[in-house]
Amino acid sequence: MSDLGGTLAHRLPVLSAAQARAPILPLSLRGVALQRGGQTILDNVDLTLGPQGCTVIMGPNGAGKSMLLKLLNGLIAPTSGRISWAGLSPAQAISRQSLVFQKPLLLRRSVVANLDFVLRSRGKDRSRRDALLDHVGLLHKSAQPARLLSGGEAQRLAMARALATDPEVLLLDEPTASLDPASVLAIEEIVRQARDCAIRVILVTHDVGQARRLADDVVFLHRGRVAEHGPSTDFFAGAGTGAAQAFLDGKVVV
Ligand SMILES: Nc1ncnc2c1ncn2[C@@H]1O[C@H](COP(=O)(O)OP(=O)(O)OP(=O)(O)O)[C@@H](O)[C@H]1O
């Protein structure tokens, strides 16, 4: 990851979230519910996320974290309730956000072709592609088939692709699960720099250490409900609910 060692000042120009458009934050969810196959997956979710920072969503398996991200991204619609990106629906806001999954879905082409595809399909200037690859430490692998990348490299390419769209919001669904510690830190640095460039980050993770390192605020989901939401300093100083504290203590929470 030597290429990620440059100064932030050097890297800022490749990230340009701030644009002359009406903001799409704050994000507001009111009474959002999601049902599938007779099962309630999300239940009466009320949430307001402010314009800046990194929100970390945590909670046990099956709590509804991934489904919540898909709702925010407009991939699925709530059964009831309302989601508003500063007055815009998720469908209206979709082109202004990027969603990165745990397992990157890369084209069976070269590293640079993966980036070119996104830039072209979004009508973006291709002159930034090398800077983006450099930003994630993959410039030296430009010509390599993307399928030959390691897991960590593939996820860094997925991050570059996401950033290539000039998102105002990055939705990240366990982007470092199953990566080695060095790759985790590399992705975290990319996330941190994005946040520092005013890209709003909403990150799902099971990694408590990562949440401590990155979160400005924490949402704890439990059984489809928001059990807690508050500043990360408060959350980590002592979670307010037994389920969240047990989760932080590494106990099994269902
Ligand atoms: N298409 C679907 N039909 C029915 N149930 C579904 C569907 N998709 C997801 N679910 C269920 O919704 C619940 C929440 O799923 P989700 O993937 O959001 O959980 P999660 O909190 O992200 O869990 P994990 O930490 O394991 O990834 C789970 O019980 C899951 O089985």
CSV table of N, CA, C and O and ligand atoms in Angstrom, one decimal, residues 36-37 39 41 59-68 174 206, ligand 1:
chain,number,residue,atom,x,y,z
A,36,ARG,N,-40.8,-8.8,4.2
A,36,ARG,CA,-40.6,-9.7,3.1
A,36,ARG,C,-41.1,-11.1,3.6
A,36,ARG,O,-40.7,-11.6,4.7
A,37,GLY,N,-41.8,-11.7,2.7
A,37,GLY,CA,-42.3,-13.1,3.0
A,37,GLY,C,-43.0,-13.2,4.3
A,37,GLY,O,-42.8,-14.2,5.0
A,39,GLN,N,-42.3,-11.7,6.9
A,39,GLN,CA,-41.4,-11.4,8.0
A,39,GLN,C,-41.2,-9.8,8.1
A,39,GLN,O,-41.0,-9.2,7.1
A,41,ILE,N,-38.7,-7.1,8.6
A,41,ILE,CA,-37.2,-7.0,8.6
A,41,ILE,C,-36.8,-5.7,9.2
A,41,ILE,O,-35.8,-5.6,10.0
A,59,GLY,N,-24.8,-4.0,14.5
A,59,GLY,CA,-25.9,-4.8,15.0
A,59,GLY,C,-25.7,-6.2,14.6
A,59,GLY,O,-24.9,-6.5,13.7
A,60,PRO,N,-26.3,-7.2,15.3
A,60,PRO,CA,-26.1,-8.6,15.1
A,60,PRO,C,-26.5,-9.0,13.7
A,60,PRO,O,-27.2,-8.3,13.0
A,61,ASN,N,-26.1,-10.2,13.3
A,61,ASN,CA,-26.6,-10.8,12.0
A,61,ASN,C,-28.1,-10.8,11.9
A,61,ASN,O,-28.8,-11.1,12.9
A,62,GLY,N,-28.5,-10.4,10.8
A,62,GLY,CA,-30.0,-10.4,10.5
A,62,GLY,C,-30.7,-9.2,11.1
A,62,GLY,O,-32.0,-9.1,11.0
A,63,ALA,N,-30.0,-8.2,11.7
A,63,ALA,CA,-30.7,-7.1,12.3
A,63,ALA,C,-31.3,-6.2,11.2
A,63,ALA,O,-32.2,-5.4,11.6
A,64,GLY,N,-30.9,-6.3,10.0
A,64,GLY,CA,-31.5,-5.5,8.9
A,64,GLY,C,-30.6,-4.4,8.4
A,64,GLY,O,-31.0,-3.5,7.6
A,65,LYS,N,-29.3,-4.5,8.7
A,65,LYS,CA,-28.3,-3.5,8.3
A,65,LYS,C,-28.2,-3.3,6.7
A,65,LYS,O,-28.3,-2.2,6.2
A,66,SER,N,-28.0,-4.5,6.1
A,66,SER,CA,-27.9,-4.4,4.6
A,66,SER,C,-29.2,-4.0,4.0
A,66,SER,O,-29.1,-3.2,3.0
A,67,MET,N,-30.3,-4.4,4.5
A,67,MET,CA,-31.6,-4.0,3.9
A,67,MET,C,-31.8,-2.5,4.1
A,67,MET,O,-32.3,-1.8,3.2
A,68,LEU,N,-31.3,-2.0,5.2
A,68,LEU,CA,-31.4,-0.5,5.4
A,68,LEU,C,-30.6,0.2,4.3
A,68,LEU,O,-31.1,1.2,3.8
A,174,GLU,N,-20.1,-3.5,4.9
A,174,GLU,CA,-19.1,-4.4,5.3
A,174,GLU,C,-17.9,-4.5,4.3
A,174,GLU,O,-17.6,-5.6,3.9
A,206,HIS,N,-19.2,-5.0,11.3
A,206,HIS,CA,-19.3,-5.8,12.5
A,206,HIS,C,-18.0,-5.6,13.3
A,206,HIS,O,-17.9,-6.1,14.4
B,1,LIG,N1,-35.5,-11.2,0.0
B,1,LIG,C1,-35.7,-11.5,1.2
B,1,LIG,N2,-36.8,-12.2,1.6
B,1,LIG,C2,-37.0,-12.5,2.9
B,1,LIG,N3,-36.2,-12.2,3.9
B,1,LIG,C3,-35.1,-11.5,3.6
B,1,LIG,C4,-34.7,-11.2,2.2
B,1,LIG,N4,-33.6,-10.5,2.3
B,1,LIG,C5,-33.2,-10.5,3.6
B,1,LIG,N5,-34.0,-11.1,4.3
B,1,LIG,C6,-34.0,-11.3,5.8
B,1,LIG,O1,-33.9,-9.9,6.3
B,1,LIG,C7,-33.2,-10.0,7.6
B,1,LIG,C8,-32.2,-8.8,7.6
B,1,LIG,O2,-31.2,-9.1,6.5
B,1,LIG,P1,-29.9,-8.2,6.4
B,1,LIG,O3,-29.1,-8.8,5.3
B,1,LIG,O4,-30.3,-6.8,6.2
B,1,LIG,O5,-29.2,-8.4,7.8
B,1,LIG,P2,-27.9,-7.8,8.3
B,1,LIG,O6,-28.1,-7.0,9.5
B,1,LIG,O7,-27.2,-7.1,7.2
B,1,LIG,O8,-27.1,-9.1,8.7
B,1,LIG,P3,-25.6,-9.6,8.5
B,1,LIG,O9,-24.8,-8.9,9.5
B,1,LIG,O10,-25.6,-11.1,8.7
B,1,LIG,O11,-25.1,-9.2,7.1
B,1,LIG,C9,-32.6,-11.4,7.7
B,1,LIG,O12,-33.4,-12.1,8.6
B,1,LIG,C10,-32.7,-11.9,6.3
B,1,LIG,O13,-32.8,-13.3,6.3
